[in-house]
Coordinates of C-alpha atoms in Angstrom, one line a residue:
Chain A
M1 CA 0.0 0.0 0.0
S2 CA 1.9 3.1 -1.2
E3 CA -0.5 5.7 0.1
K4 CA -0.1 6.9 3.6
A5 CA -2.9 5.8 5.8
P6 CA -5.2 8.6 7.0
E7 CA -4.5 9.8 10.5
D8 CA -7.1 9.9 13.1
S9 CA -8.8 13.2 12.7
K10 CA -9.0 14.1 16.4
P11 CA -8.6 17.8 17.3
Q12 CA -5.0 18.8 18.1
V13 CA -4.3 19.1 21.8
D14 CA -1.5 21.0 23.4
A15 CA 0.0 18.2 25.5
K16 CA 1.7 15.6 23.4
P17 CA 0.4 12.1 24.0
E18 CA 2.6 10.0 26.3
P19 CA 4.7 7.4 24.5
G20 CA 2.7 4.2 24.5
D21 CA -0.5 6.2 24.4
Q22 CA -1.0 5.5 20.7
I23 CA -1.2 2.3 18.9
N24 CA -1.0 1.1 15.2
I25 CA -4.0 -1.0 14.1
K26 CA -4.2 -2.7 10.8
V27 CA -7.5 -3.2 9.0
R28 CA -7.6 -6.0 6.5
D29 CA -10.2 -6.8 3.9
A30 CA -11.2 -10.2 2.6
E31 CA -8.6 -10.1 -0.1
G32 CA -5.8 -9.4 2.3
N33 CA -5.3 -5.7 1.5
E34 CA -4.2 -3.9 4.6
V35 CA -4.6 -0.3 5.7
Q36 CA -2.8 0.9 8.9
F37 CA -4.2 3.5 11.3
K38 CA -2.6 5.1 14.3
I39 CA -5.0 6.0 17.0
K40 CA -5.0 6.6 20.7
K41 CA -5.6 3.6 22.8
T42 CA -8.6 5.4 24.4
T43 CA -10.2 6.5 21.1
Q44 CA -13.4 4.9 20.3
L45 CA -13.0 2.5 17.4
K46 CA -16.0 4.1 15.7
K47 CA -13.4 6.6 14.4
L48 CA -11.2 4.0 12.9
M49 CA -14.2 2.2 11.3
D50 CA -15.6 5.4 9.8
A51 CA -12.2 6.3 8.5
Y52 CA -11.8 3.0 6.8
C53 CA -15.2 3.2 5.1
L54 CA -14.4 6.7 4.0
R55 CA -11.1 5.5 2.6
M56 CA -12.7 2.6 0.8
G57 CA -15.3 5.0 -0.7
T58 CA -18.3 3.4 0.9
A59 CA -21.0 4.7 3.1
K60 CA -20.3 4.5 6.8
G61 CA -21.6 1.3 8.2
A62 CA -20.9 -0.6 5.0
Y63 CA -18.4 -2.9 6.6
R64 CA -18.6 -5.1 9.7
F65 CA -15.4 -5.2 11.7
L66 CA -14.1 -8.3 13.6
F67 CA -11.3 -8.6 16.1
D68 CA -10.4 -12.1 17.2
G69 CA -13.6 -13.3 15.7
H70 CA -15.7 -10.9 17.7
R71 CA -17.7 -8.0 16.3
I72 CA -16.3 -4.6 17.3
N73 CA -18.8 -2.2 18.7
E74 CA -18.6 1.5 18.1
E75 CA -17.8 2.3 21.8
D76 CA -15.0 -0.2 22.0
T77 CA -11.5 1.2 22.2
P78 CA -8.1 -0.5 21.7
E79 CA -7.7 -0.4 25.4
S80 CA -11.0 -2.0 26.2
L81 CA -10.3 -4.8 23.7
D82 CA -6.7 -5.2 24.9
M83 CA -5.3 -4.7 21.5
Q84 CA -1.6 -4.8 20.9
E85 CA 0.6 -2.9 18.5
L86 CA -0.1 -3.9 14.9
D87 CA -3.0 -6.0 15.8
C88 CA -5.3 -6.7 12.8
V89 CA -9.0 -6.0 12.5
D90 CA -10.9 -7.7 9.7
A91 CA -13.4 -5.8 7.6
M92 CA -16.2 -7.8 6.1
V93 CA -18.9 -6.6 3.7
S94 CA -22.5 -6.7 4.7
Q95 CA -24.5 -9.8 3.6
L96 CA -28.0 -10.4 2.3
G97 CA -30.0 -13.4 1.4
G98 CA -33.5 -14.5 0.6
Chain B
M1 CA -20.4 9.1 -3.9
T2 CA -22.2 10.3 -0.8
H3 CA -20.9 9.5 2.7
S4 CA -24.2 9.4 4.5
E5 CA -24.2 9.0 8.3
P6 CA -25.1 5.5 9.4
P7 CA -28.7 5.2 10.5
S8 CA -29.0 5.5 14.2
R9 CA -29.0 2.4 16.3
I10 CA -32.3 1.6 18.0
A11 CA -31.7 -1.7 19.7
S12 CA -28.6 -3.5 21.0
L13 CA -28.3 -7.0 22.3
G14 CA -24.9 -8.4 23.2
D15 CA -22.6 -7.9 20.2
A16 CA -25.4 -7.1 17.8
S17 CA -27.2 -3.8 17.1
L18 CA -30.0 -2.9 14.8
S19 CA -31.0 0.4 13.1
V20 CA -34.4 1.4 11.6
D21 CA -33.0 0.4 8.2
D22 CA -32.4 -3.1 9.4
L23 CA -35.8 -3.4 10.9
A24 CA -37.4 -2.3 7.6
L25 CA -36.0 -5.5 6.1
L26 CA -38.2 -7.6 8.3
V27 CA -41.2 -6.8 6.0
P28 CA -41.7 -9.3 3.3
P29 CA -40.6 -9.5 0.5
C30 CA -37.3 -7.9 1.7
W31 CA -34.3 -10.0 2.2
M32 CA -32.8 -10.2 5.7
N33 CA -29.3 -8.9 6.2
D34 CA -26.4 -10.1 8.4
K35 CA -27.3 -7.7 11.2
L36 CA -30.8 -9.2 11.7
I37 CA -29.3 -12.7 11.7
S38 CA -26.6 -11.6 14.1
F39 CA -29.2 -10.0 16.4
W40 CA -31.2 -13.3 16.4
C41 CA -28.0 -15.3 17.2
E42 CA -27.4 -13.0 20.2
H43 CA -31.0 -13.5 21.3
L44 CA -30.5 -17.3 21.2
R45 CA -27.2 -17.1 23.0
I46 CA -28.3 -14.7 25.8
N47 CA -32.1 -15.2 26.2
V48 CA -32.6 -18.8 25.2
L49 CA -29.3 -20.5 26.1
K50 CA -28.6 -18.1 29.0
N51 CA -24.9 -18.0 27.9
D52 CA -24.7 -21.8 28.2
S53 CA -21.0 -22.4 27.1
R54 CA -21.9 -25.8 25.7
V55 CA -23.3 -24.1 22.6
A56 CA -21.5 -21.7 20.3
I57 CA -23.4 -19.7 17.7
F58 CA -21.4 -18.1 14.9
P59 CA -23.0 -14.9 13.5
P60 CA -22.8 -14.5 9.7
N61 CA -19.6 -12.3 9.8
L62 CA -17.7 -14.9 11.8
S63 CA -18.7 -17.8 9.5
F64 CA -17.8 -15.6 6.5
F65 CA -14.5 -14.7 8.0
I66 CA -13.6 -18.3 8.7
S67 CA -14.6 -19.3 5.2
L68 CA -12.0 -16.8 3.9
T69 CA -9.0 -17.7 6.0
D70 CA -7.1 -20.9 5.9
D71 CA -4.4 -19.7 8.4
E72 CA -4.3 -22.3 11.0
E73 CA -2.8 -20.0 13.7
E74 CA -5.6 -17.5 13.1
L75 CA -8.3 -20.2 13.2
V76 CA -7.0 -21.6 16.5
Q77 CA -6.9 -18.1 17.9
I78 CA -10.6 -17.6 17.0
A79 CA -11.4 -21.0 18.5
T80 CA -9.8 -20.1 21.8
A81 CA -11.4 -16.6 21.8
N82 CA -14.8 -18.3 21.4
N83 CA -14.1 -21.2 23.8
L84 CA -14.9 -23.7 21.1
K85 CA -13.0 -26.7 22.5
K86 CA -15.5 -27.1 25.3
S87 CA -18.6 -26.6 23.2
E88 CA -20.9 -29.6 22.4
L89 CA -22.7 -27.9 19.6
I90 CA -21.6 -25.2 17.2
I91 CA -24.2 -23.5 15.0
L92 CA -22.9 -21.5 12.0
T93 CA -25.1 -19.1 10.1
V94 CA -24.0 -19.3 6.5
N95 CA -24.2 -17.0 3.5
D96 CA -23.1 -17.7 0.0
S97 CA -21.4 -14.3 -0.5
R98 CA -18.0 -14.0 -1.9
Q99 CA -16.3 -10.7 -1.2
S100 CA -14.3 -9.4 -4.2
G101 CA -14.0 -6.0 -5.8
V102 CA -16.8 -4.6 -3.7
T103 CA -17.3 -0.8 -4.1
G104 CA -19.9 1.4 -2.6
N105 CA -22.4 0.3 -0.1
V106 CA -23.2 -3.0 -1.9
A107 CA -24.2 -6.0 0.1
S108 CA -23.1 -9.3 -1.2
G109 CA -24.7 -12.7 -1.1
T110 CA -28.1 -14.2 -2.0
H111 CA -28.9 -17.0 0.5
W112 CA -28.9 -17.9 4.2
S113 CA -28.6 -21.4 5.6
V114 CA -27.4 -23.0 8.8
L115 CA -24.7 -25.6 9.6
A116 CA -24.9 -27.3 13.0
L117 CA -21.9 -29.3 14.2
E118 CA -22.7 -31.8 16.8
R119 CA -19.5 -32.7 18.7
S120 CA -20.6 -36.0 20.2
T121 CA -21.2 -37.5 16.7
N122 CA -18.9 -35.2 14.7
N123 CA -21.8 -34.8 12.3
A124 CA -22.3 -31.4 10.6
Y125 CA -26.0 -31.0 9.7
Y126 CA -26.6 -28.8 6.7
I127 CA -30.1 -27.2 7.1
D128 CA -31.3 -25.2 4.1
S129 CA -34.7 -24.0 3.0
L130 CA -34.0 -24.2 -0.7
P131 CA -34.2 -27.6 -2.4
H132 CA -31.2 -27.1 -4.6
L133 CA -29.0 -26.4 -1.6
P134 CA -27.0 -23.4 -2.8
N135 CA -24.8 -23.1 0.3
V136 CA -23.4 -26.6 0.2
K137 CA -20.1 -25.5 -1.3
V138 CA -19.3 -22.8 1.3
S139 CA -20.5 -25.1 4.1
K140 CA -18.1 -27.8 3.1
V141 CA -15.3 -25.2 3.2
L142 CA -16.4 -24.4 6.7
L143 CA -16.2 -28.0 7.7
G144 CA -12.5 -28.1 6.9
R145 CA -12.0 -24.9 8.9
M146 CA -13.8 -26.3 11.9
A147 CA -11.6 -29.4 11.8
K148 CA -8.6 -27.1 12.0
M149 CA -10.1 -25.0 14.7
L150 CA -11.0 -28.0 16.9
A151 CA -8.0 -30.1 16.0
T152 CA -10.4 -33.0 15.1
S153 CA -11.0 -35.1 12.1
R154 CA -13.2 -33.5 9.4
P155 CA -16.9 -33.6 10.4
T156 CA -19.3 -35.8 8.4
F157 CA -21.5 -33.7 6.2
V158 CA -25.2 -34.6 6.6
E159 CA -28.0 -32.9 4.7
L160 CA -31.1 -32.6 6.8
D161 CA -34.5 -32.8 5.1
A162 CA -35.5 -29.4 6.3
P163 CA -38.8 -27.4 5.7
R164 CA -38.6 -25.5 2.5
Q165 CA -39.5 -21.9 1.6
R166 CA -42.1 -21.4 -1.0
N167 CA -41.0 -18.0 -2.2
S168 CA -37.8 -16.2 -3.0
Y169 CA -37.4 -14.1 0.1
D170 CA -37.9 -16.1 3.3
C171 CA -34.5 -17.8 3.7
G172 CA -33.3 -15.4 6.4
A173 CA -36.4 -16.1 8.6
F174 CA -36.0 -19.8 7.9
A175 CA -32.3 -19.7 8.9
C176 CA -33.4 -18.0 12.2
M177 CA -35.9 -20.7 12.8
F178 CA -33.4 -23.4 12.0
A179 CA -30.9 -22.0 14.5
E180 CA -33.6 -21.7 17.2
D181 CA -34.9 -25.2 16.5
V182 CA -31.4 -26.7 16.7
V183 CA -30.8 -24.9 20.0
K184 CA -34.1 -26.1 21.5
C185 CA -33.4 -29.7 20.3
F186 CA -30.1 -29.6 22.1
L187 CA -31.6 -28.2 25.3
D188 CA -34.2 -31.0 25.2
G189 CA -31.3 -33.4 25.2
K190 CA -32.1 -34.7 21.7
Q191 CA -29.9 -35.5 18.8
I192 CA -29.8 -32.8 16.2
S193 CA -30.6 -35.4 13.5
S194 CA -34.1 -35.6 15.0
V195 CA -34.8 -31.9 14.7
Y196 CA -37.1 -32.2 11.6
Q197 CA -38.2 -35.8 11.9
A198 CA -40.5 -37.3 9.4
G199 CA -44.0 -36.0 10.0
F200 CA -42.7 -32.5 11.0
Q201 CA -45.3 -29.9 9.9
L202 CA -44.3 -26.3 9.4
H203 CA -47.1 -24.1 10.7
S204 CA -48.3 -21.9 7.9
D205 CA -47.5 -18.6 9.6
A206 CA -44.4 -19.8 11.5
I207 CA -42.1 -17.9 9.2
D208 CA -44.0 -14.6 9.4
Q209 CA -44.1 -15.0 13.2
K210 CA -40.3 -15.4 13.1
R211 CA -39.9 -12.1 11.4
Q212 CA -42.4 -10.5 13.8
A213 CA -40.5 -12.0 16.8
I214 CA -37.3 -10.3 15.7
G215 CA -39.2 -6.9 15.4
K216 CA -40.9 -7.3 18.7
L217 CA -37.7 -8.1 20.5
A218 CA -36.1 -5.0 19.0
C219 CA -39.1 -2.9 20.1
L220 CA -38.9 -4.4 23.5
L221 CA -35.2 -3.5 23.9
F222 CA -35.9 0.0 22.4
N223 CA -38.6 0.6 25.0
E224 CA -36.5 -0.7 27.9
K225 CA -33.6 1.5 26.9
H226 CA -35.9 4.6 26.8
E227 CA -37.5 3.6 30.1
D228 CA -34.0 3.5 31.6
D229 CA -33.2 6.9 30.0
R230 CA -36.4 8.4 31.5
N231 CA -35.6 6.9 34.9
S232 CA -32.0 8.3 34.9
V233 CA -33.5 11.8 34.0
K234 CA -35.8 11.4 37.0
D235 CA -32.9 10.4 39.2
I236 CA -30.9 13.5 38.1
N237 CA -33.9 15.7 38.8
R238 CA -34.4 14.1 42.2
H239 CA -30.8 14.8 43.2
S240 CA -30.6 18.3 42.0

């Protein structure tokens, strides 16, 4: 992936985040393409999920995100899910059937 | 391309949440989406099974993910995270979607079915409401994945003679019913092979009722949430 991953668009704050306060998370689609995001450990993952949808040119909510086989909720944070540096989140498209 | 805001969430249950747009799909002849199926899976896990660890229910996204990855380490990790080794029954909700080159807000897939893996017999029961069994292929892929996850021999694929849909839109409601019937069969201490024994009669409005049950459950949760909100407002007023 040659392009730089979009940064978390949080407002700038005066105090620099403590080292170890941020974490790199990879989002991977079904074909194995990866996009990396750097976010604060306490940032709601909704931001990451919305940013991914934006980057993929889809409406927000178009993908479902899984971590270790569990669906990620909007309020979850890297901290609450005990994510480690460069952990990978899987993005799945929505499914329909009749 | 527009980047519309996602529709607001109106009901949450466990790992699943529904918006108004999802609920609109409960009206025939709409096709049900993965969020409705996930919601029903969570209902079965929490309200029917009361978090009984002997049964694992895979929502559509998890089944889909497993069908796509052949990485043994990853599969074992998911098995551990979901406590699969101890489970006696694993129910997978299955869709035939294949993700490739998806752009825009396009949902993929055309059909829902259920795969129920009974650990005691190592039989995997394929339960499908369409007679030409469109999800056999992906279900057989899932069997291989399950064998890796559980470090067991490949389960035996068994097609169940399931009730069939008579239209082109009810498979989601059928899949919800199949998952529920398998759960109840297990809780009754019966073998899964007996779930739709000869002579089983599908009640004429059973499927419509299944759609309605999902909607009613969502409304119930919606009302409960708002009741809580109202109470917390009252609490604040009382303390101020």
